[in-house]
Short mmCIF file of C-alpha atoms in Angstrom, two decimals:
data_model
loop_
_atom_site.label_atom_id
_atom_site.label_comp_id
_atom_site.label_asym_id
_atom_site.label_seq_id
_atom_site.Cartn_x
_atom_site.Cartn_y
_atom_site.Cartn_z
CA MET A 103 -134.27 -53.96 -81.74
CA LEU A 104 -133.68 -57.68 -81.16
CA LYS A 105 -136.04 -57.60 -78.16
CA LEU A 106 -138.71 -55.98 -80.30
CA GLY A 107 -138.31 -58.72 -82.94
CA CYS A 108 -138.54 -61.47 -80.31
CA LEU A 109 -141.60 -59.80 -78.80
CA LEU A 110 -143.22 -59.58 -82.23
CA VAL A 111 -142.52 -63.28 -82.93
CA ALA A 112 -143.95 -64.24 -79.52
CA LEU A 113 -147.06 -62.15 -80.16
CA VAL A 114 -147.66 -63.71 -83.58
CA THR A 115 -147.12 -67.21 -82.14
CA ALA A 116 -149.60 -66.49 -79.34
CA LEU A 117 -152.18 -65.27 -81.86
CA VAL A 118 -151.75 -68.39 -84.01
CA VAL A 119 -152.14 -70.66 -80.97
CA ARG A 120 -155.19 -68.66 -79.87
CA ALA A 121 -156.73 -69.00 -83.35
CA GLN A 122 -156.21 -72.76 -83.22
CA GLU A 123 -157.77 -72.92 -79.75
CA THR A 124 -160.89 -71.03 -80.84
CA GLY A 125 -161.40 -73.84 -83.30
CA ASP A 126 -162.77 -72.71 -86.60
CA ILE A 127 -164.47 -75.51 -88.50
CA ASP A 128 -163.15 -75.62 -92.03
CA HIS A 129 -163.91 -79.27 -92.80
CA PHE A 130 -166.46 -81.72 -91.48
CA ILE A 131 -167.96 -85.11 -92.22
CA VAL A 132 -171.34 -86.61 -91.39
CA ARG A 133 -171.90 -90.01 -89.83
CA GLU A 134 -174.76 -91.74 -88.05
CA ASN A 135 -175.02 -90.95 -84.36
CA LEU A 136 -173.41 -93.67 -82.25
CA ILE A 137 -176.58 -94.44 -80.30
CA LYS A 138 -178.44 -95.10 -83.59
CA ASN A 139 -181.41 -92.87 -82.83
CA GLY A 140 -181.89 -91.74 -86.44
CA LYS A 141 -179.92 -88.53 -85.94
CA LEU A 142 -176.79 -87.46 -87.77
CA ALA A 143 -173.45 -86.67 -86.14
CA VAL A 144 -171.42 -83.83 -87.63
CA ILE A 145 -167.72 -84.41 -86.98
CA ALA A 146 -165.23 -81.54 -87.27
CA THR A 147 -162.13 -82.65 -89.18
CA ASP A 148 -158.94 -81.34 -90.66
CA ALA A 149 -158.26 -81.25 -94.42
CA GLU A 150 -157.40 -84.98 -94.46
CA GLU A 151 -160.69 -85.82 -92.66
CA HIS A 152 -159.05 -86.76 -89.37
CA PRO A 153 -161.34 -85.83 -86.43
CA ASN A 154 -160.46 -82.57 -84.70
CA GLU A 155 -161.26 -83.13 -81.03
CA ALA A 156 -160.26 -79.57 -80.10
CA ILE A 157 -163.58 -78.21 -81.37
CA SER A 158 -166.04 -77.45 -78.59
CA GLY A 159 -168.82 -74.91 -78.38
CA THR A 160 -171.86 -73.80 -80.35
CA TYR A 161 -171.56 -73.29 -84.11
CA GLN A 162 -174.11 -72.13 -86.69
CA PHE A 163 -174.89 -74.58 -89.50
CA VAL A 164 -177.45 -74.54 -92.28
CA ILE A 165 -179.02 -77.94 -92.90
CA ASN A 166 -181.21 -78.09 -96.03
CA GLY A 167 -181.85 -74.36 -95.78
CA PHE A 168 -182.68 -74.26 -92.06
CA LYS A 169 -180.33 -72.60 -89.57
CA GLN A 170 -179.38 -74.75 -86.63
CA GLU A 171 -177.04 -74.25 -83.73
CA LEU A 172 -175.00 -77.39 -83.20
CA GLN A 173 -173.34 -77.98 -79.85
CA PHE A 174 -169.88 -79.52 -80.40
CA ARG A 175 -168.16 -81.55 -77.70
CA ASP A 176 -164.74 -82.99 -78.51
CA GLY A 177 -165.30 -82.31 -82.21
CA VAL A 178 -168.72 -84.00 -82.51
CA ALA A 179 -172.22 -82.53 -82.66
CA VAL A 180 -175.56 -84.27 -83.11
CA THR A 181 -178.37 -82.80 -85.20
CA GLN A 182 -181.61 -82.02 -83.40
CA HIS A 183 -184.06 -83.79 -85.69
CA PRO A 184 -184.01 -87.47 -86.69
CA ILE A 185 -184.05 -88.58 -90.32
CA GLU A 186 -187.38 -90.24 -91.14
CA THR A 187 -186.72 -91.47 -94.70
CA SER A 188 -183.83 -91.59 -97.15
CA ALA A 189 -183.08 -88.06 -98.29
CA PHE A 190 -180.48 -85.65 -99.58
CA VAL A 191 -178.94 -83.48 -96.86
CA PHE A 192 -176.92 -80.36 -97.66
CA ILE A 193 -174.95 -79.12 -94.66
CA LYS A 194 -173.19 -75.76 -94.72
CA HIS A 195 -171.08 -73.88 -92.18
CA ARG A 196 -169.83 -70.31 -92.51
CA ASN A 197 -166.88 -68.80 -90.65
CA GLN A 198 -164.26 -66.10 -91.23
CA GLN A 199 -162.57 -68.14 -93.98
CA GLY A 200 -165.83 -68.48 -95.93
CA SER A 201 -168.55 -71.08 -96.23
CA HIS A 202 -167.98 -74.80 -96.32
CA GLY A 203 -170.71 -77.16 -97.50
CA ARG A 204 -171.19 -80.83 -98.29
CA LEU A 205 -173.98 -82.79 -99.91
CA TYR A 206 -174.94 -86.23 -98.59
CA TYR A 207 -177.49 -88.82 -99.52
CA VAL A 208 -178.63 -90.36 -96.25
CA LEU A 209 -179.81 -93.89 -96.88
CA LYS A 210 -182.17 -95.08 -94.15
CA ARG A 211 -182.32 -98.83 -93.57
CA ASP A 212 -183.38 -101.12 -90.75
CA GLN A 213 -179.76 -101.24 -89.53
CA GLY A 214 -179.58 -97.45 -89.30
CA LEU A 215 -178.46 -94.51 -91.39
CA ASN A 216 -175.76 -94.58 -94.06
CA PRO A 217 -174.66 -91.07 -95.14
CA ILE A 218 -173.05 -91.17 -98.59
CA ALA A 219 -171.05 -88.09 -99.63
CA ILE A 220 -171.99 -86.81 -103.09
CA ASN A 221 -169.09 -85.21 -104.95
CA TRP A 222 -169.94 -82.06 -106.84
CA TYR A 223 -168.60 -83.28 -110.16
CA PHE A 224 -171.20 -86.08 -110.29
CA LEU A 225 -173.86 -83.36 -110.37
CA ILE A 226 -172.31 -82.13 -113.62
CA ILE A 227 -171.06 -85.36 -115.19
CA ILE A 228 -174.22 -87.50 -115.02
CA PRO A 229 -176.55 -85.02 -116.80
CA ALA A 230 -173.75 -84.17 -119.26
CA ILE A 231 -173.30 -87.84 -120.19
CA ILE A 232 -177.05 -88.27 -120.68
CA LEU A 233 -177.16 -85.17 -122.90
CA LEU A 234 -174.07 -86.30 -124.85
CA ILE A 235 -175.61 -89.70 -125.55
CA ALA A 236 -178.83 -87.99 -126.62
CA TYR A 237 -176.87 -85.69 -128.92
CA LEU A 238 -174.95 -88.58 -130.47
CA PHE A 239 -178.05 -90.72 -130.95
CA LYS A 240 -180.73 -88.25 -131.91
CA ARG A 241 -183.43 -90.92 -131.95
CA ILE A 242 -183.28 -91.25 -128.18
CA MET A 243 -183.44 -87.50 -127.50
CA VAL A 244 -186.95 -87.79 -126.05
CA LEU A 245 -185.92 -90.73 -123.86
CA ALA A 246 -182.91 -88.78 -122.57
CA MET A 247 -185.10 -85.80 -121.71
CA VAL A 248 -187.56 -88.10 -119.89
CA VAL A 249 -184.66 -89.64 -117.93
CA LEU A 250 -183.34 -86.19 -116.99
CA ILE A 251 -186.78 -85.01 -115.90
CA GLY A 252 -187.29 -88.24 -113.93
CA LEU A 253 -183.88 -87.78 -112.28
CA PHE A 254 -184.76 -84.21 -111.35
CA ILE A 255 -188.17 -85.23 -109.93
CA TYR A 256 -186.62 -88.05 -107.88
CA ASN A 257 -183.91 -85.75 -106.51
CA TYR A 258 -186.44 -83.05 -105.69
CA SER A 259 -188.71 -85.51 -103.87
CA LYS A 260 -185.73 -86.56 -101.73
CA GLY A 261 -184.88 -82.98 -100.75
CA LEU A 262 -182.37 -81.95 -103.43
CA ASP A 263 -183.42 -78.75 -105.13
CA LEU A 264 -181.59 -76.54 -107.64
CA GLU A 265 -180.23 -74.24 -104.94
CA ASN A 266 -178.48 -77.15 -103.19
CA ILE A 267 -177.13 -78.45 -106.51
CA PHE A 268 -175.67 -75.07 -107.46
CA GLU A 269 -174.27 -74.47 -103.97
CA THR A 270 -172.59 -77.89 -103.97
CA ILE A 271 -171.03 -77.21 -107.36
CA ALA A 272 -169.91 -73.72 -106.25
CA HIS A 273 -168.28 -75.12 -103.06
CA GLY A 274 -166.55 -77.80 -105.13
CA ILE A 275 -165.16 -75.36 -107.67
CA LYS A 276 -164.13 -73.00 -104.87
CA SER A 277 -162.20 -75.84 -103.18
CA LEU A 278 -160.29 -76.41 -106.45
CA VAL A 279 -159.38 -72.75 -106.81
CA ILE A 280 -158.29 -72.20 -103.20
#
């Protein structure tokens, strides 16, 4: 019976090590590619955003609604297409544990790209504050609506549509629950 227990513990340990070696991507961050060619680098990380160099292979990602296979080497993959102008970029990866997505605003300057992570609660708080101010000061209701519509048009022109907004909020709420 003791041998069976030891065998079972060894089997479970081997399966856990094998699962870690296969390298599921649960967290990732986006940076500018090191050679500054206008492309983004997706870096696989752990929960504390430390790079996970054990990730290698081809993984499916969805970038702004388009499926792309990213080739990871030592935890880093480079997107296929360069960024031409400043834009919102929503990157999502799905594995056995579920989907993981992040929203970035990629600011393009002469020095290169600067990806800025957008937290999901800003997508709720900013319109809510504008609506609260409009509710408190009813005379500026029209101005608040114009500002909200202008904000929506600007975001849409930079690649952020309602689907990406709702998906970002859903991923954020899901990360709080789990």
